[in-house]
Amino acid sequence: MIVLGIETSCDETATAIVRDDRTILSNVVFTQLDEHRPYGGVVPEIAARSHLEHIDGLVDQAMREANLDFTDLDGVAATGGPGLIGGVLVGMMTAKAIALVHGLPLIAANHLEGHALTARLTDGIEFPYLLLLVSGGHCQLVAVKGPGDYTRYGTTLDDAVGEAFDKTAKVLGLPYPGGPAVEEAALQGDPNRFAFPRPMRGRPGCDFSFSGLKTAVARKVQSVQLEPSLVADVAASFQSAAGDALADRTLNAIHRFRTEEPNGNTLVVAGGVAANAHLRGVLSTLATAEGFRFVAPPPALCTDNAAMIAWVGIERLRLGETDDLSFAPRPRWPLDEERIAS
Ligand code: KG4
Ligand code: ZN
């Protein structure tokens, strides 16, 4: 089974072709970073127009790199949400057109499910597993029991951890996007120089909060003169606090998962922030201490891509699930909810 995937929910226009034996035949990502950089964040209108401009060429490129023809495909999957609606519309319309013209099944993929199932594409892991999903818009702990079968243990009460990275970069004068810039600056820094808060630490449950940490960093930066060594120390201290906060909540989730899913003992981290080496290290140590296997997809498959969307298509086609050409894109689409909106 071979599926074309299309991802357009944020600021990456991506296309990929994946086979059901977990082979990625092509994986093309066009990042719009340069278009959004002057604004210090993603501008939805610019994103939608850029997706529209590039999507046809990128579909073509994915097909050529895989050396395939549309007749070789068994389905076409596109992100149907959640995300910026203009971009999702572009990807869905493209997928619908291809499905209609070539008589292919259509799968409207949940972007979060793409991140959630990536570890099955990269590492072939079995259900159930515990997932820490950390991206620019989401921060969740989820028991993954099957495609479309999720129990959310906790989520952020305010900001996603990726937002905290991006905001920290901004106040430190580091380039956009913030996550990779903070990680790089932190390499030279002292993680113990500033005692930033570890929000929610020690509290029961699996919810997160990052606005207090974000504010503490902004306040600290306001009160000091920014020079390179200080930037590095703030970045390292922030990253260390974020890691501790994630680990504390994940530990509670491991305890809950162990009682509710006795057949599972794998912790998976996914989403853009999972590209961070420090966080991967902290979570890997935690998993090992708890007797869990730790799986983190390669960084290029943690950030937004279309291989994960094609993979959702494969998992759903295996179950005989497809979507109608009338599927309406969904700006909001929680993982632990029925797939088809009313
Ligand atoms: O999953 P993703 O590519 O897009 C969303 O669906 O949100 O995640 C983007 C987020 C951004 O906040 C970005 O700063 C963060 O992931 N990120 C990182 C790193 N690479 C990307 N955060 C920390 N360290 C990184 N190396
Ligand atoms: Zn994402």
Short mmCIF file of C-alpha atoms and ligand atoms in Angstrom, two decimals:
data_model
loop_
_atom_site.label_atom_id
_atom_site.label_comp_id
_atom_site.label_asym_id
_atom_site.label_seq_id
_atom_site.Cartn_x
_atom_site.Cartn_y
_atom_site.Cartn_z
CA MET A 1 0.00 0.00 0.00
CA ILE A 2 1.40 3.40 -1.02
CA VAL A 3 -0.02 6.72 0.19
CA LEU A 4 0.69 10.33 -0.70
CA GLY A 5 0.63 12.68 2.31
CA ILE A 6 0.12 16.45 2.34
CA GLU A 7 0.77 18.74 5.32
CA THR A 8 -0.14 22.44 5.28
CA SER A 9 -1.47 23.21 8.77
CA CYS A 10 1.15 25.75 9.83
CA ASP A 11 4.23 27.19 8.13
CA GLU A 12 5.62 24.11 6.40
CA THR A 13 4.33 23.00 3.03
CA ALA A 14 5.15 19.31 2.95
CA THR A 15 4.50 16.30 0.73
CA ALA A 16 5.64 12.70 1.15
CA ILE A 17 5.04 9.22 -0.13
CA VAL A 18 5.13 6.31 2.29
CA ARG A 19 4.69 2.57 1.82
CA ASP A 20 2.99 0.33 4.38
CA ASP A 21 6.25 -1.54 5.08
CA ARG A 22 7.38 1.74 6.75
CA THR A 23 9.52 2.87 3.82
CA ILE A 24 9.54 6.61 3.19
CA LEU A 25 9.80 6.83 -0.60
CA SER A 26 10.01 10.62 -0.61
CA ASN A 27 9.69 13.36 1.97
CA VAL A 28 9.73 17.00 0.86
CA VAL A 29 9.47 19.93 3.25
CA PHE A 30 9.33 23.53 2.08
CA THR A 31 9.63 25.79 5.10
CA GLN A 32 8.16 29.28 4.90
CA LEU A 33 10.46 30.56 7.65
CA ASP A 34 11.97 33.31 5.53
CA GLU A 35 8.51 34.66 4.70
CA HIS A 36 7.43 34.87 8.36
CA ARG A 37 10.74 35.84 9.97
CA PRO A 38 10.27 39.62 9.57
CA TYR A 39 7.09 39.34 11.66
CA GLY A 40 8.62 37.16 14.39
CA GLY A 41 5.86 34.57 14.04
CA VAL A 42 3.57 32.82 11.58
CA VAL A 43 1.21 35.17 9.73
CA PRO A 44 -1.83 33.05 8.71
CA GLU A 45 -2.61 34.95 5.51
CA ILE A 46 0.96 34.79 4.27
CA ALA A 47 1.08 31.09 5.16
CA ALA A 48 -2.09 30.28 3.21
CA ARG A 49 -0.90 32.11 0.12
CA SER A 50 2.51 30.49 0.26
CA HIS A 51 0.97 27.00 0.61
CA LEU A 52 -1.16 27.71 -2.45
CA GLU A 53 1.84 28.87 -4.44
CA HIS A 54 4.00 25.84 -3.65
CA ILE A 55 1.73 22.85 -3.14
CA ASP A 56 1.43 21.68 -6.76
CA GLY A 57 5.17 21.78 -7.34
CA LEU A 58 5.82 19.94 -4.08
CA VAL A 59 3.33 17.17 -4.90
CA ASP A 60 5.08 16.82 -8.23
CA GLN A 61 8.48 16.72 -6.54
CA ALA A 62 7.39 13.99 -4.08
CA MET A 63 6.05 11.90 -6.97
CA ARG A 64 9.24 12.35 -9.00
CA GLU A 65 11.57 11.60 -6.09
CA ALA A 66 9.64 8.41 -5.36
CA ASN A 67 9.67 7.66 -9.08
CA LEU A 68 5.94 6.98 -9.07
CA ASP A 69 2.85 7.79 -11.03
CA PHE A 70 -0.56 8.62 -9.51
CA THR A 71 -1.76 5.19 -10.69
CA ASP A 72 0.75 3.63 -8.23
CA LEU A 73 -0.97 5.24 -5.25
CA ASP A 74 -3.54 3.55 -2.99
CA GLY A 75 -4.71 6.68 -1.28
CA VAL A 76 -4.11 10.36 -0.61
CA ALA A 77 -4.03 11.79 2.91
CA ALA A 78 -3.96 15.46 3.90
CA THR A 79 -4.05 17.23 7.24
CA GLY A 80 -7.70 18.07 7.90
CA GLY A 81 -6.92 19.95 11.13
CA PRO A 82 -6.19 21.20 13.68
CA GLY A 83 -4.28 24.18 12.35
CA LEU A 84 -4.51 27.48 10.53
CA ILE A 85 -7.65 27.13 8.46
CA GLY A 86 -6.36 28.83 5.28
CA GLY A 87 -3.47 26.40 5.02
CA VAL A 88 -5.54 23.34 5.88
CA LEU A 89 -8.00 24.33 3.14
CA VAL A 90 -5.21 24.46 0.55
CA GLY A 91 -3.92 20.99 1.48
CA MET A 92 -7.39 19.43 1.68
CA MET A 93 -8.50 20.90 -1.65
CA THR A 94 -5.34 19.58 -3.31
CA ALA A 95 -5.88 16.11 -1.84
CA LYS A 96 -9.55 16.11 -2.82
CA ALA A 97 -8.70 17.07 -6.40
CA ILE A 98 -6.11 14.29 -6.67
CA ALA A 99 -8.51 11.77 -5.09
CA LEU A 100 -11.31 12.77 -7.45
CA VAL A 101 -9.26 12.82 -10.64
CA HIS A 102 -7.42 9.55 -9.97
CA GLY A 103 -10.25 7.71 -8.20
CA LEU A 104 -8.27 7.35 -4.96
CA PRO A 105 -9.55 7.06 -1.39
CA LEU A 106 -9.19 10.28 0.64
CA ILE A 107 -8.07 10.40 4.26
CA ALA A 108 -8.44 13.61 6.27
CA ALA A 109 -5.71 13.19 8.87
CA ASN A 110 -5.62 14.75 12.31
CA HIS A 111 -2.26 16.57 12.48
CA LEU A 112 -1.83 15.53 16.13
CA GLU A 113 -2.44 11.91 15.18
CA GLY A 114 0.37 12.34 12.65
CA HIS A 115 2.78 13.28 15.46
CA ALA A 116 1.27 10.58 17.71
CA LEU A 117 1.79 7.71 15.24
CA THR A 118 5.21 8.77 13.90
CA ALA A 119 6.98 6.35 16.25
CA ARG A 120 5.12 3.48 14.59
CA LEU A 121 6.43 4.62 11.21
CA THR A 122 10.02 5.11 12.43
CA ASP A 123 10.35 2.36 15.03
CA GLY A 124 7.44 0.02 14.35
CA ILE A 125 6.31 0.12 17.99
CA GLU A 126 3.14 -1.63 19.14
CA PHE A 127 0.10 -0.17 20.89
CA PRO A 128 -0.41 0.84 23.64
CA TYR A 129 2.19 3.47 24.46
CA LEU A 130 2.41 6.66 26.43
CA LEU A 131 2.90 9.77 24.31
CA LEU A 132 4.29 13.15 25.31
CA LEU A 133 3.28 15.47 22.48
CA VAL A 134 5.19 18.74 22.60
CA SER A 135 4.88 21.30 19.83
CA GLY A 136 4.29 24.98 19.18
CA GLY A 137 0.58 24.67 19.78
CA HIS A 138 0.21 21.59 21.98
CA CYS A 139 1.56 20.04 25.13
CA GLN A 140 -0.22 16.83 26.07
CA LEU A 141 0.25 13.45 27.69
CA VAL A 142 -1.82 10.81 25.93
CA ALA A 143 -2.30 7.06 26.17
CA VAL A 144 -2.22 5.85 22.56
CA LYS A 145 -4.21 2.61 22.33
CA GLY A 146 -4.81 2.43 18.57
CA PRO A 147 -5.47 4.68 15.59
CA GLY A 148 -8.26 6.98 16.70
CA ASP A 149 -8.15 5.53 20.22
CA TYR A 150 -6.62 8.02 22.63
CA THR A 151 -7.03 8.90 26.30
CA ARG A 152 -5.68 12.30 27.19
CA TYR A 153 -4.11 12.30 30.65
CA GLY A 154 -3.23 15.96 30.71
CA THR A 155 -2.73 19.10 28.69
CA THR A 156 -1.43 22.60 29.21
CA LEU A 157 -3.59 24.98 31.20
CA ASP A 158 -2.09 27.96 29.37
CA ASP A 159 0.84 27.92 26.91
CA ALA A 160 2.39 25.06 24.98
CA VAL A 161 6.04 24.38 25.79
CA GLY A 162 7.02 25.37 22.22
CA GLU A 163 5.46 28.77 22.80
CA ALA A 164 7.61 29.17 25.90
CA PHE A 165 10.72 28.36 23.83
CA ASP A 166 9.66 30.82 21.13
CA LYS A 167 8.91 33.58 23.66
CA THR A 168 12.18 33.00 25.50
CA ALA A 169 14.06 33.34 22.20
CA LYS A 170 12.22 36.56 21.44
CA VAL A 171 13.07 38.25 24.75
CA LEU A 172 16.68 37.09 24.39
CA GLY A 173 16.89 38.60 20.91
CA LEU A 174 17.47 35.19 19.33
CA PRO A 175 16.23 34.46 15.81
CA TYR A 176 12.87 32.93 14.97
CA PRO A 177 11.92 30.07 15.31
CA GLY A 178 12.93 30.08 18.91
CA GLY A 179 13.28 26.43 19.83
CA PRO A 180 16.43 25.56 17.89
CA ALA A 181 17.98 28.98 18.72
CA VAL A 182 17.42 28.54 22.47
CA GLU A 183 18.83 25.02 22.31
CA GLU A 184 21.95 26.24 20.56
CA ALA A 185 22.48 29.20 22.90
CA ALA A 186 21.98 26.91 25.92
CA LEU A 187 24.91 24.74 24.85
CA GLN A 188 27.31 27.44 26.11
CA GLY A 189 25.26 28.33 29.20
CA ASP A 190 25.05 27.47 32.90
CA PRO A 191 21.69 25.77 33.58
CA ASN A 192 22.01 26.51 37.31
CA ARG A 193 22.65 30.25 37.07
CA PHE A 194 18.96 31.20 37.36
CA ALA A 195 16.41 29.30 39.43
CA PHE A 196 13.38 29.60 37.18
CA PRO A 197 10.10 28.04 38.37
CA ARG A 198 9.15 24.44 37.50
CA PRO A 199 5.41 24.99 37.05
CA MET A 200 3.07 22.34 38.54
CA ARG A 201 5.97 20.35 39.99
CA GLY A 202 4.85 17.98 42.71
CA ARG A 203 1.16 18.43 42.01
CA PRO A 204 -1.04 15.43 41.23
CA GLY A 205 -2.26 14.83 37.69
CA CYS A 206 -0.63 15.35 34.32
CA ASP A 207 -1.51 18.92 33.36
CA PHE A 208 1.14 21.45 32.40
CA SER A 209 1.55 25.18 32.77
CA PHE A 210 4.23 27.27 31.10
CA SER A 211 3.05 30.87 31.33
CA GLY A 212 4.68 31.39 34.76
CA LEU A 213 8.03 30.16 33.49
CA LYS A 214 7.71 32.29 30.37
CA THR A 215 6.96 35.38 32.47
CA ALA A 216 9.79 34.66 34.92
CA VAL A 217 12.26 34.54 32.02
CA ALA A 218 10.90 37.78 30.53
CA ARG A 219 11.18 39.54 33.93
CA LYS A 220 14.72 38.36 34.49
CA VAL A 221 15.78 39.57 31.06
CA GLN A 222 14.21 43.00 31.63
CA SER A 223 16.27 43.52 34.77
CA VAL A 224 19.71 42.72 33.34
CA GLN A 225 22.06 43.82 30.61
CA LEU A 226 21.95 41.29 27.77
CA GLU A 227 25.38 40.07 26.77
CA PRO A 228 26.21 36.73 25.13
CA SER A 229 27.15 34.80 28.27
CA LEU A 230 23.97 35.97 29.98
CA VAL A 231 21.84 34.98 26.98
CA ALA A 232 23.42 31.53 27.13
CA ASP A 233 22.82 31.22 30.88
CA VAL A 234 19.17 32.32 30.61
CA ALA A 235 18.61 29.91 27.70
CA ALA A 236 20.22 27.02 29.59
CA SER A 237 18.38 27.81 32.84
CA PHE A 238 15.06 28.08 30.99
CA GLN A 239 15.63 24.83 29.10
CA SER A 240 16.54 23.08 32.32
CA ALA A 241 13.34 24.32 34.02
CA ALA A 242 11.21 23.28 31.04
CA GLY A 243 12.81 19.83 31.06
CA ASP A 244 12.19 19.36 34.79
CA ALA A 245 8.57 20.45 34.40
CA LEU A 246 7.99 18.03 31.52
CA ALA A 247 9.66 15.19 33.40
CA ASP A 248 7.62 15.78 36.56
CA ARG A 249 4.30 15.59 34.71
CA THR A 250 5.46 12.67 32.59
CA LEU A 251 6.38 10.71 35.73
CA ASN A 252 2.79 11.03 36.98
CA ALA A 253 1.56 9.89 33.56
CA ILE A 254 3.86 6.84 33.64
CA HIS A 255 2.36 5.85 36.99
CA ARG A 256 -1.18 6.18 35.66
CA PHE A 257 -0.36 4.43 32.39
CA ARG A 258 1.16 1.51 34.27
CA THR A 259 -2.10 0.82 36.10
CA GLU A 260 -4.44 1.46 33.17
CA GLU A 261 -2.40 -0.14 30.38
CA PRO A 262 -0.44 -3.02 31.91
CA ASN A 263 0.55 -4.27 28.43
CA GLY A 264 2.46 -1.11 27.55
CA ASN A 265 5.88 0.08 28.69
CA THR A 266 7.02 2.56 26.06
CA LEU A 267 7.31 6.33 26.37
CA VAL A 268 7.23 8.18 23.04
CA VAL A 269 8.02 11.85 22.64
CA ALA A 270 6.83 13.63 19.49
CA GLY A 271 6.16 17.08 18.04
CA GLY A 272 8.55 19.89 17.15
CA VAL A 273 9.94 20.40 20.66
CA ALA A 274 10.91 16.71 20.73
CA ALA A 275 13.76 17.70 18.41
CA ASN A 276 15.49 19.18 21.50
CA ALA A 277 18.44 17.04 22.61
CA HIS A 278 18.39 18.18 26.25
CA LEU A 279 14.70 17.32 26.61
CA ARG A 280 15.23 13.98 24.91
CA GLY A 281 18.01 13.24 27.39
CA VAL A 282 15.90 14.13 30.44
CA LEU A 283 12.95 12.04 29.23
CA SER A 284 15.13 9.13 28.23
CA THR A 285 16.68 9.06 31.72
CA LEU A 286 13.22 9.19 33.30
CA ALA A 287 11.89 6.38 31.11
CA THR A 288 14.87 4.16 31.86
CA ALA A 289 14.56 4.76 35.60
CA GLU A 290 10.91 3.71 35.39
CA GLY A 291 11.65 0.59 33.35
CA PHE A 292 10.11 2.08 30.21
CA ARG A 293 11.50 1.95 26.70
CA PHE A 294 12.10 5.44 25.28
CA VAL A 295 11.40 6.22 21.64
CA ALA A 296 11.97 9.59 19.98
CA PRO A 297 11.69 9.85 16.19
CA PRO A 298 14.59 11.53 14.35
CA PRO A 299 14.34 15.35 14.68
CA ALA A 300 13.31 15.81 11.02
CA LEU A 301 10.26 13.63 11.66
CA CYS A 302 9.46 15.39 14.97
CA THR A 303 8.89 18.76 13.32
CA ASP A 304 6.03 19.12 10.86
CA ASN A 305 6.28 16.86 7.82
CA ALA A 306 4.02 14.95 5.46
CA ALA A 307 5.46 11.47 6.00
CA MET A 308 3.55 11.36 9.29
CA ILE A 309 0.36 12.35 7.46
CA ALA A 310 0.85 9.67 4.82
CA TRP A 311 1.38 7.20 7.67
CA VAL A 312 -1.94 8.17 9.28
CA GLY A 313 -3.46 7.48 5.86
CA ILE A 314 -1.90 4.00 5.84
CA GLU A 315 -3.05 3.18 9.38
CA ARG A 316 -6.60 4.28 8.59
CA LEU A 317 -6.76 2.58 5.19
CA ARG A 318 -5.71 -0.66 6.92
CA LEU A 319 -8.83 -0.27 9.06
CA GLY A 320 -10.91 0.43 5.96
CA GLU A 321 -11.53 4.00 7.08
CA THR A 322 -11.72 6.79 4.52
CA ASP A 323 -13.26 10.25 4.39
CA ASP A 324 -15.84 11.75 2.12
CA LEU A 325 -14.96 14.43 -0.42
CA SER A 326 -17.31 16.68 1.56
CA PHE A 327 -14.97 16.61 4.61
CA ALA A 328 -14.79 20.12 6.08
CA PRO A 329 -11.39 21.23 7.50
CA ARG A 330 -11.36 21.59 11.27
CA PRO A 331 -9.37 24.42 12.90
CA ARG A 332 -9.85 22.58 16.23
CA TRP A 333 -9.69 18.81 16.45
CA PRO A 334 -8.69 17.23 19.77
CA LEU A 335 -7.08 13.78 19.65
CA ASP A 336 -9.39 12.20 22.17
CA GLU A 337 -12.54 12.86 20.21
CA GLU A 338 -14.43 11.00 17.50
CA ARG A 339 -12.80 11.59 14.10
CA ILE A 340 -15.75 12.76 12.13
CA ALA A 341 -17.19 16.10 13.13
CA SER A 342 -20.94 16.41 13.04
O1 KG4 B 1 5.36 20.32 15.62
P1 KG4 B 1 5.86 21.64 15.14
O2 KG4 B 1 6.88 21.63 14.00
O3 KG4 B 1 4.68 22.56 14.71
C1 KG4 B 1 3.48 22.56 15.45
O4 KG4 B 1 2.62 21.70 15.14
O5 KG4 B 1 3.39 23.41 16.39
O6 KG4 B 1 6.49 22.40 16.42
C2 KG4 B 1 7.02 23.69 16.32
C3 KG4 B 1 7.57 24.09 17.69
C4 KG4 B 1 8.05 25.54 17.75
O7 KG4 B 1 7.57 26.13 18.95
C5 KG4 B 1 9.57 25.39 17.77
O8 KG4 B 1 10.23 26.46 18.43
C6 KG4 B 1 9.72 24.10 18.53
O9 KG4 B 1 8.70 23.27 18.02
N1 KG4 B 1 11.04 23.48 18.31
C7 KG4 B 1 11.94 23.28 19.29
C8 KG4 B 1 13.10 22.75 18.65
N2 KG4 B 1 12.83 22.62 17.31
C9 KG4 B 1 11.56 23.07 17.12
N3 KG4 B 1 11.88 23.53 20.60
C10 KG4 B 1 12.98 23.24 21.33
N4 KG4 B 1 14.11 22.74 20.81
C11 KG4 B 1 14.23 22.47 19.48
N5 KG4 B 1 15.36 21.99 18.97
ZN ZN B 2 3.02 19.82 14.43
#
